[in-house]
Short mmCIF file of C-alpha atoms and ligand atoms in Angstrom, two decimals:
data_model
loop_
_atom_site.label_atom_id
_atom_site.label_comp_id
_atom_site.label_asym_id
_atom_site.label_seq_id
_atom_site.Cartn_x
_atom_site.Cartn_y
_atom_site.Cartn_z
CA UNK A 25 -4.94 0.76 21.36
CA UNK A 26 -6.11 -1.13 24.68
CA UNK A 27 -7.94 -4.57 23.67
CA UNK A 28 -10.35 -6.20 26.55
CA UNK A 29 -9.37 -9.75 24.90
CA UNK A 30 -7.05 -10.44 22.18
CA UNK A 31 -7.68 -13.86 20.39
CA UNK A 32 -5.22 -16.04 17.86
CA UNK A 33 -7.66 -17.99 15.49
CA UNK A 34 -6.37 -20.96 13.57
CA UNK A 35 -8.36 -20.81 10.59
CA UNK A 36 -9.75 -17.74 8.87
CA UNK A 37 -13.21 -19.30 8.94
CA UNK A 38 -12.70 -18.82 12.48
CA UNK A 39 -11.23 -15.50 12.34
CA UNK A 40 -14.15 -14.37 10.11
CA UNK A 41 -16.57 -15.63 13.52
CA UNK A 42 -14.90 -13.37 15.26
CA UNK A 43 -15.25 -10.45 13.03
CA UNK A 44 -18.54 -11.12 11.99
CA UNK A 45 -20.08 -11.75 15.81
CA UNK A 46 -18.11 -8.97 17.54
CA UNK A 47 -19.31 -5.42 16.70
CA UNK A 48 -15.89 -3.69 18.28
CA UNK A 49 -13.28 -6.39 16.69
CA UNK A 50 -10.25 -5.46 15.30
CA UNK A 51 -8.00 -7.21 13.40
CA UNK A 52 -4.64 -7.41 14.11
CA UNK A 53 -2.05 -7.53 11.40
CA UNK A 54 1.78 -6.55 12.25
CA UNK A 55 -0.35 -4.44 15.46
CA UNK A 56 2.43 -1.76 15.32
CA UNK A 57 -0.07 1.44 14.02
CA UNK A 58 -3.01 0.17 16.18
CA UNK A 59 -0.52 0.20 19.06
CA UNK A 60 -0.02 4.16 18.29
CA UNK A 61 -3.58 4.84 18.43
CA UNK A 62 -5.45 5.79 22.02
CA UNK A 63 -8.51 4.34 21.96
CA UNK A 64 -10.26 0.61 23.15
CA UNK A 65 -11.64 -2.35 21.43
CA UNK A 66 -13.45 -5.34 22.67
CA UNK A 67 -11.60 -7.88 20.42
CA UNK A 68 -8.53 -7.81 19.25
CA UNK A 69 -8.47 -10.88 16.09
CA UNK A 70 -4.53 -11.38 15.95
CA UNK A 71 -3.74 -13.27 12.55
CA UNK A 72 -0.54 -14.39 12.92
CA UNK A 73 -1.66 -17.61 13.32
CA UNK A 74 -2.62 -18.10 9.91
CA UNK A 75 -0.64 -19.26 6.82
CA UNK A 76 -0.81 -15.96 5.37
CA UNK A 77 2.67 -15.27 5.53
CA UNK A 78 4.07 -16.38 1.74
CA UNK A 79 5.05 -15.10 -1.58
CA UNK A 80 4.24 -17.04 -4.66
CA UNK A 81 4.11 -16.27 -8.44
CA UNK A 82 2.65 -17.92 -11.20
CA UNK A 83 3.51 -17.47 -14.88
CA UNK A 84 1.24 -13.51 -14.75
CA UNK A 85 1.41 -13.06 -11.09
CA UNK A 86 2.43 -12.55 -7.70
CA UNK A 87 0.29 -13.40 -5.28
CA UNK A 88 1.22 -11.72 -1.74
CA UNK A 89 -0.20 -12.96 1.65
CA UNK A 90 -1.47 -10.54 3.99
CA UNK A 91 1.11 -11.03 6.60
CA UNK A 92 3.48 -10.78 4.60
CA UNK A 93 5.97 -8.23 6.23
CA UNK A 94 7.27 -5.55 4.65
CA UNK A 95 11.00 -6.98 5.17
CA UNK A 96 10.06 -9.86 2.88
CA UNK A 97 9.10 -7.31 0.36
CA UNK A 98 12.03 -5.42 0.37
CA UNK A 99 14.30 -8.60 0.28
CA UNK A 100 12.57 -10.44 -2.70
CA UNK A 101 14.44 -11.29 -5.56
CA UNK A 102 11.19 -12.31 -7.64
CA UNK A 103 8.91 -8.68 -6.79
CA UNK A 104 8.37 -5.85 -9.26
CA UNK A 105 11.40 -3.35 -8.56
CA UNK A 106 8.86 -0.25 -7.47
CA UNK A 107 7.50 -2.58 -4.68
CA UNK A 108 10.79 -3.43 -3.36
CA UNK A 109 12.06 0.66 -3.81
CA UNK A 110 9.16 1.68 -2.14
CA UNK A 111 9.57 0.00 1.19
CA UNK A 112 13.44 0.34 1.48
CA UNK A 113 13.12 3.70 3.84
CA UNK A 114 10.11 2.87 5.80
CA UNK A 115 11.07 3.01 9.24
CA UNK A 116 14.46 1.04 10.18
CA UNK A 117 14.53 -3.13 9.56
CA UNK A 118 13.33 -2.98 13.18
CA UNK A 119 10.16 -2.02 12.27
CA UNK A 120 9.87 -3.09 8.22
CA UNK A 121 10.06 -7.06 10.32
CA UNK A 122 7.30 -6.35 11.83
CA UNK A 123 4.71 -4.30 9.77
CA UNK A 124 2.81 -5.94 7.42
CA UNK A 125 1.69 -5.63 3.68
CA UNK A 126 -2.12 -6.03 5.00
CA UNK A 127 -2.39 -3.36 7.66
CA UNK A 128 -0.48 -1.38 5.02
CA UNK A 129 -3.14 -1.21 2.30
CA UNK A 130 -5.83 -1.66 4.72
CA UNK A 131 -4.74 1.39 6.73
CA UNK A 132 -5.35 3.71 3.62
CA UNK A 133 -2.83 5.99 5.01
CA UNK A 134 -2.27 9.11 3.52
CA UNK A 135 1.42 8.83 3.64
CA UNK A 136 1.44 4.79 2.36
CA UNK A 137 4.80 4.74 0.07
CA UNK A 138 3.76 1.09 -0.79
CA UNK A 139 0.14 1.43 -1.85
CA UNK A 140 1.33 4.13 -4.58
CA UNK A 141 3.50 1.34 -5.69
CA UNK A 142 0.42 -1.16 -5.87
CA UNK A 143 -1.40 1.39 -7.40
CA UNK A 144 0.72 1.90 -10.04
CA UNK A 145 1.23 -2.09 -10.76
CA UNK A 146 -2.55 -2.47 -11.05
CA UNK A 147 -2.77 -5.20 -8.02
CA UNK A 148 -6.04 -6.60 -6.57
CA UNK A 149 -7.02 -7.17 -2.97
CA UNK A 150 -8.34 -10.67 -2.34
CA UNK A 151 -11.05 -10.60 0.58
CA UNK A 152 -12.13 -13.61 2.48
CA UNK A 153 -16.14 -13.22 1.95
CA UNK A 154 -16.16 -10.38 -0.44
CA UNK A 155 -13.35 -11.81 -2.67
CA UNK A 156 -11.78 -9.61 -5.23
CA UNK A 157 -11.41 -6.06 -5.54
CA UNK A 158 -9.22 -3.61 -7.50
CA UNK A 159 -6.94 -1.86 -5.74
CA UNK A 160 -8.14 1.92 -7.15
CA UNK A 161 -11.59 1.10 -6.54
CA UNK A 162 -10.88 0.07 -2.38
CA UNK A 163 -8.69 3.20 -2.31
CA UNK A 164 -10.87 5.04 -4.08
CA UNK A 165 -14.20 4.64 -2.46
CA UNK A 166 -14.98 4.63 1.60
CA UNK A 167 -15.27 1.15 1.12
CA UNK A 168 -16.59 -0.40 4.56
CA UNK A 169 -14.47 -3.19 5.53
CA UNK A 170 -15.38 -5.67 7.79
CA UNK A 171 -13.59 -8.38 6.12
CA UNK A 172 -10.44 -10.14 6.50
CA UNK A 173 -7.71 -9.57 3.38
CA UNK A 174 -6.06 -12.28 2.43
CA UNK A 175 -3.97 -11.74 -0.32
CA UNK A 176 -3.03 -9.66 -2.65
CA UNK A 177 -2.72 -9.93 -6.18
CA UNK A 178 0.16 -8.16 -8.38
CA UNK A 179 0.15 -8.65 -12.26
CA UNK A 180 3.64 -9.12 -13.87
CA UNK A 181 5.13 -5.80 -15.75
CA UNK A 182 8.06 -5.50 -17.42
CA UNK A 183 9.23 -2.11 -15.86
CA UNK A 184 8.43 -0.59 -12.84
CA UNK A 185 10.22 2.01 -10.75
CA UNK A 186 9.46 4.38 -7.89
CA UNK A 187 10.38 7.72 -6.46
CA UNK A 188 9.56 9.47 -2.79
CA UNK A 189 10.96 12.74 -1.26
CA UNK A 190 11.70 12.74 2.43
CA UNK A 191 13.44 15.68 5.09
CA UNK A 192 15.08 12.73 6.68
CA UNK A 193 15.37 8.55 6.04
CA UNK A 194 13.07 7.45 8.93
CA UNK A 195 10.30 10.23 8.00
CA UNK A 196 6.82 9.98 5.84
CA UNK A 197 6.88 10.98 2.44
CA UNK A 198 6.24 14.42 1.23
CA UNK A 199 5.09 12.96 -2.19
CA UNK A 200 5.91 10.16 -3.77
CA UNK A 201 5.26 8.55 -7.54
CA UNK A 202 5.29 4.89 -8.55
CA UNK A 203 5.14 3.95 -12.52
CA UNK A 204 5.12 0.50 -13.95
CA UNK A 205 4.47 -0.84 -18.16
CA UNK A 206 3.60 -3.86 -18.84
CA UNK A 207 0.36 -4.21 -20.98
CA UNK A 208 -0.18 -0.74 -20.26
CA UNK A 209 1.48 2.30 -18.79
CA UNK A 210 0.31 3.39 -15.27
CA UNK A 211 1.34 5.99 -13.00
CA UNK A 212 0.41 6.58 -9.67
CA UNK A 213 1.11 9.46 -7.24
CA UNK A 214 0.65 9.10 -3.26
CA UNK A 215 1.50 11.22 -0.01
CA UNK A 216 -0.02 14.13 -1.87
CA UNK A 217 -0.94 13.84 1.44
CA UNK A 218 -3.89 11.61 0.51
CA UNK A 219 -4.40 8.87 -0.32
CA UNK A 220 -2.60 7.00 -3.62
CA UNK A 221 -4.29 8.14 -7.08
CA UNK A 222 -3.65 6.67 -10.51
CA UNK A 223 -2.79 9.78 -13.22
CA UNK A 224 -5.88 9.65 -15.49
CA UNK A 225 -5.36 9.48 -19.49
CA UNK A 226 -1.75 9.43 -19.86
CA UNK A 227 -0.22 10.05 -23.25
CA UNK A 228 3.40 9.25 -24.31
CA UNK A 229 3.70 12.59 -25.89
CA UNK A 230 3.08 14.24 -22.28
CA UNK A 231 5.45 16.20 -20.61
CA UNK A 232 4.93 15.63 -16.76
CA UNK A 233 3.56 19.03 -15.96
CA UNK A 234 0.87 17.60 -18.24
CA UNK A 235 0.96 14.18 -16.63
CA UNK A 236 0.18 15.25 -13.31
CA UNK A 237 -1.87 18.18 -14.41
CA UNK A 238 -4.85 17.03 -12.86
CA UNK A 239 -3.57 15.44 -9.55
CA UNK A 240 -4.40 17.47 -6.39
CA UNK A 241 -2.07 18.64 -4.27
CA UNK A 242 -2.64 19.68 -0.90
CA UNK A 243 -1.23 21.74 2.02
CA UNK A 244 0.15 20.62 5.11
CA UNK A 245 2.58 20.47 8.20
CA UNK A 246 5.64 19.27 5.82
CA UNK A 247 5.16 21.23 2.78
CA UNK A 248 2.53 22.99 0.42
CA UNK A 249 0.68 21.61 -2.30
CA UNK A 250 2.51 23.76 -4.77
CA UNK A 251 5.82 22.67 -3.76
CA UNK A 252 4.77 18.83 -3.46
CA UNK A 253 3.69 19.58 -7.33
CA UNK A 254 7.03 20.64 -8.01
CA UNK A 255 8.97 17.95 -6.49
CA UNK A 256 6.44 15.37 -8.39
CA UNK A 257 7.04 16.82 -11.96
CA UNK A 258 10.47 16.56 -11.50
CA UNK A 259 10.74 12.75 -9.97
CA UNK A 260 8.40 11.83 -13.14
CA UNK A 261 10.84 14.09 -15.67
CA UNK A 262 13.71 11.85 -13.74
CA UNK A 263 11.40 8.82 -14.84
CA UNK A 264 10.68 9.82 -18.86
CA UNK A 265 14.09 11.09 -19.50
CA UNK A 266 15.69 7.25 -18.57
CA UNK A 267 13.05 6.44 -21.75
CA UNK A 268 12.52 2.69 -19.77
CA UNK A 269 8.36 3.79 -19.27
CA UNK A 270 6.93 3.55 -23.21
CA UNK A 271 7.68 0.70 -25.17
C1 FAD B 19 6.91 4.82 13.14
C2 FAD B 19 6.24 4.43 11.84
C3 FAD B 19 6.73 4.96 10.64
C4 FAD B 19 6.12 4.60 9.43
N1 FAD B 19 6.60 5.13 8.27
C5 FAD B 19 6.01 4.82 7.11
C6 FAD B 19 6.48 5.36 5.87
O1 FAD B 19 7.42 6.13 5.82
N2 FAD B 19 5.83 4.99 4.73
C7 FAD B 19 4.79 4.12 4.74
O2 FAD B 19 4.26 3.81 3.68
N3 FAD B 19 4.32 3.58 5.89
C8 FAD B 19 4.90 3.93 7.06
N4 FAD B 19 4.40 3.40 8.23
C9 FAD B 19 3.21 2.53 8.17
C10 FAD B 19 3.63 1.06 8.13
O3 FAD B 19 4.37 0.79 6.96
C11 FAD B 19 2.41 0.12 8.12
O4 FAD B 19 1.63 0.46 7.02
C12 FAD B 19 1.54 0.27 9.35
O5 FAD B 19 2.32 0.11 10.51
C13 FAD B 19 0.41 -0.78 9.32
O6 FAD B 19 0.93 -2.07 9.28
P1 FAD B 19 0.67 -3.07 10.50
O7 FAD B 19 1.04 -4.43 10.03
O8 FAD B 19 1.32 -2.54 11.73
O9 FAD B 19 -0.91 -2.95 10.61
P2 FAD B 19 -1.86 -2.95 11.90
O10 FAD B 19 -1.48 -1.82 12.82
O11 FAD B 19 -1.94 -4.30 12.49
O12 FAD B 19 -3.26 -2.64 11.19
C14 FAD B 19 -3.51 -1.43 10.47
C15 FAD B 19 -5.00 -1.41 10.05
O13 FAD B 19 -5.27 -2.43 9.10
C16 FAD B 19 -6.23 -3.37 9.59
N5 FAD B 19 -5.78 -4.70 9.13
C17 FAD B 19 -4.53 -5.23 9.30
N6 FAD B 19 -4.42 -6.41 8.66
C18 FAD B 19 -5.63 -6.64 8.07
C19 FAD B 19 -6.16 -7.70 7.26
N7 FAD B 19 -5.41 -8.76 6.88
N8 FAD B 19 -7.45 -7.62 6.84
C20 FAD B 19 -8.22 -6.53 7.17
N9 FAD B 19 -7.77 -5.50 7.94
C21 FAD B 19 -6.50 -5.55 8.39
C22 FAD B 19 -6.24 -3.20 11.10
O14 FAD B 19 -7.48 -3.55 11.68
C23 FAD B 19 -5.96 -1.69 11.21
O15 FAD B 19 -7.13 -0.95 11.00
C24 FAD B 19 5.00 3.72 9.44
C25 FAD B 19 4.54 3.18 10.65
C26 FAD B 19 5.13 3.52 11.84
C27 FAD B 19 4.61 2.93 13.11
#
């Protein structure tokens, strides 16, 4: 992506101005997937300025800042364990330095390895006008941005793990599955290719077939939606069978 003018606000009051007055602004989080894309904006709204590097907890909680890079993520000693799996083979370090955790979720990507893992941990996106959203509901509708996020919000569990198939290290996921307990059991599924769902009405007496019964699968380049299916029923059986998920 070509930008006419790039600007580095100090404060997200000002970065909002920017947003808010400029009808082509983007805003810049790690930069590394707008760089990939061929097209032009007027503004460019680079937040690395901003204290929204950090990772904090509180006695429920983590609360993640939007440039928080994915490196930090995988690194943390304090993070639920399917966060930190899911990032380990995104790119090299190289690159997991310099993406962020806010371009991830706000790029919706159909591939996202760490969004499944949000998804699954029930987390909640913290806007700077709109405040707070759920995580399902921003994936789930075509929710129009035009807001900065600031944070995001990760309730404590007590279990959590994650699973993703890939033809090589560096590559996208063909599917991948996140589950976490903690007041309740949630599973999510992602790289279906589409974007991160949560499995409706789960039931401890559920094989995974049944589980994921009523997740779409699609076609594409890297495999069909039957075989993505396959490989999904088995991570989950991998999951149920270490008897960790159910209290
Ligand atoms: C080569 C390569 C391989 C990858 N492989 C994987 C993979 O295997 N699995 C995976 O899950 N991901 C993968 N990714 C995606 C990567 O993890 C990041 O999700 C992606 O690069 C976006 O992060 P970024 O910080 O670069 O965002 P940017 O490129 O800066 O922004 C992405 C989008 O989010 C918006 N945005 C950014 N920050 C904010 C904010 N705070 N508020 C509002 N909007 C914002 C931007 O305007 C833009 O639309 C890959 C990326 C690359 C380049």
């Amino acid at each position: 992506m070509n930008f006419k003018e790039i600007v580095q606000p100090s404060s997200l009051e000002e970065a909002y101005e920017y947003l808010a007055n400029h009808q082509k602004a983007v805003i810049i989080g790690g930069g590394v997937f707008l760089k990939l894309q061929k097209r032009e904006a007027e503004l460019g709204i680079d937040l690395s300025r901003l204290p929204l590097s950090y990772l904090k907890e509180d006695e429920k909680e983590h609360h993640i800042g939007s440039m928080t890079t994915l490196r930090e993520i995988e690194i943390s000693s304090i993070l639920p364990q399917c966060m930190v799996e899911s990032v380990r083979q995104i790119g090299g370090v190289g690159l997991r330095n310099m993406v962020t955790i806010g371009g991830s979720v706000c790029g919706k990507y159909p591939f996202s390895d760490i969004n499944t893992a949000l998804l699954s941990l029930g987390a909640r996106l913290v806007f700077f006008k709109k405040g707070e959203i759920s995580m399902e509901r921003f994936l789930g509708e075509n929710y129009v941005l035009n807001d900065i996020l600031t944070s995001i919000v990760v309730p404590k569990v007590e279990y959590s793990t994650c699973r993703y198939f890939k033809h090589t290290y560096t590559d996208f996921s063909l599917v991948n599955l996140s589950v976490a307990s903690g007041e309740n059991v949630r599973i999510a599924v992602g790289a279906r290719p589409g974007r991160s769902v949560v499995v409706p009405d789960i039931n401890t007496g559920h094989t995974s077939e049944e589980l994921l019964a009523r997740i779409e699968f699609k076609d594409d380049i890297r495999g069909s939606g039957a075989y993505r299916r396959h490989i999904a029923e088995v991570m989950l059986t991998e999951i149920l069978e270490e008897g960790l998920l159910w209290k």
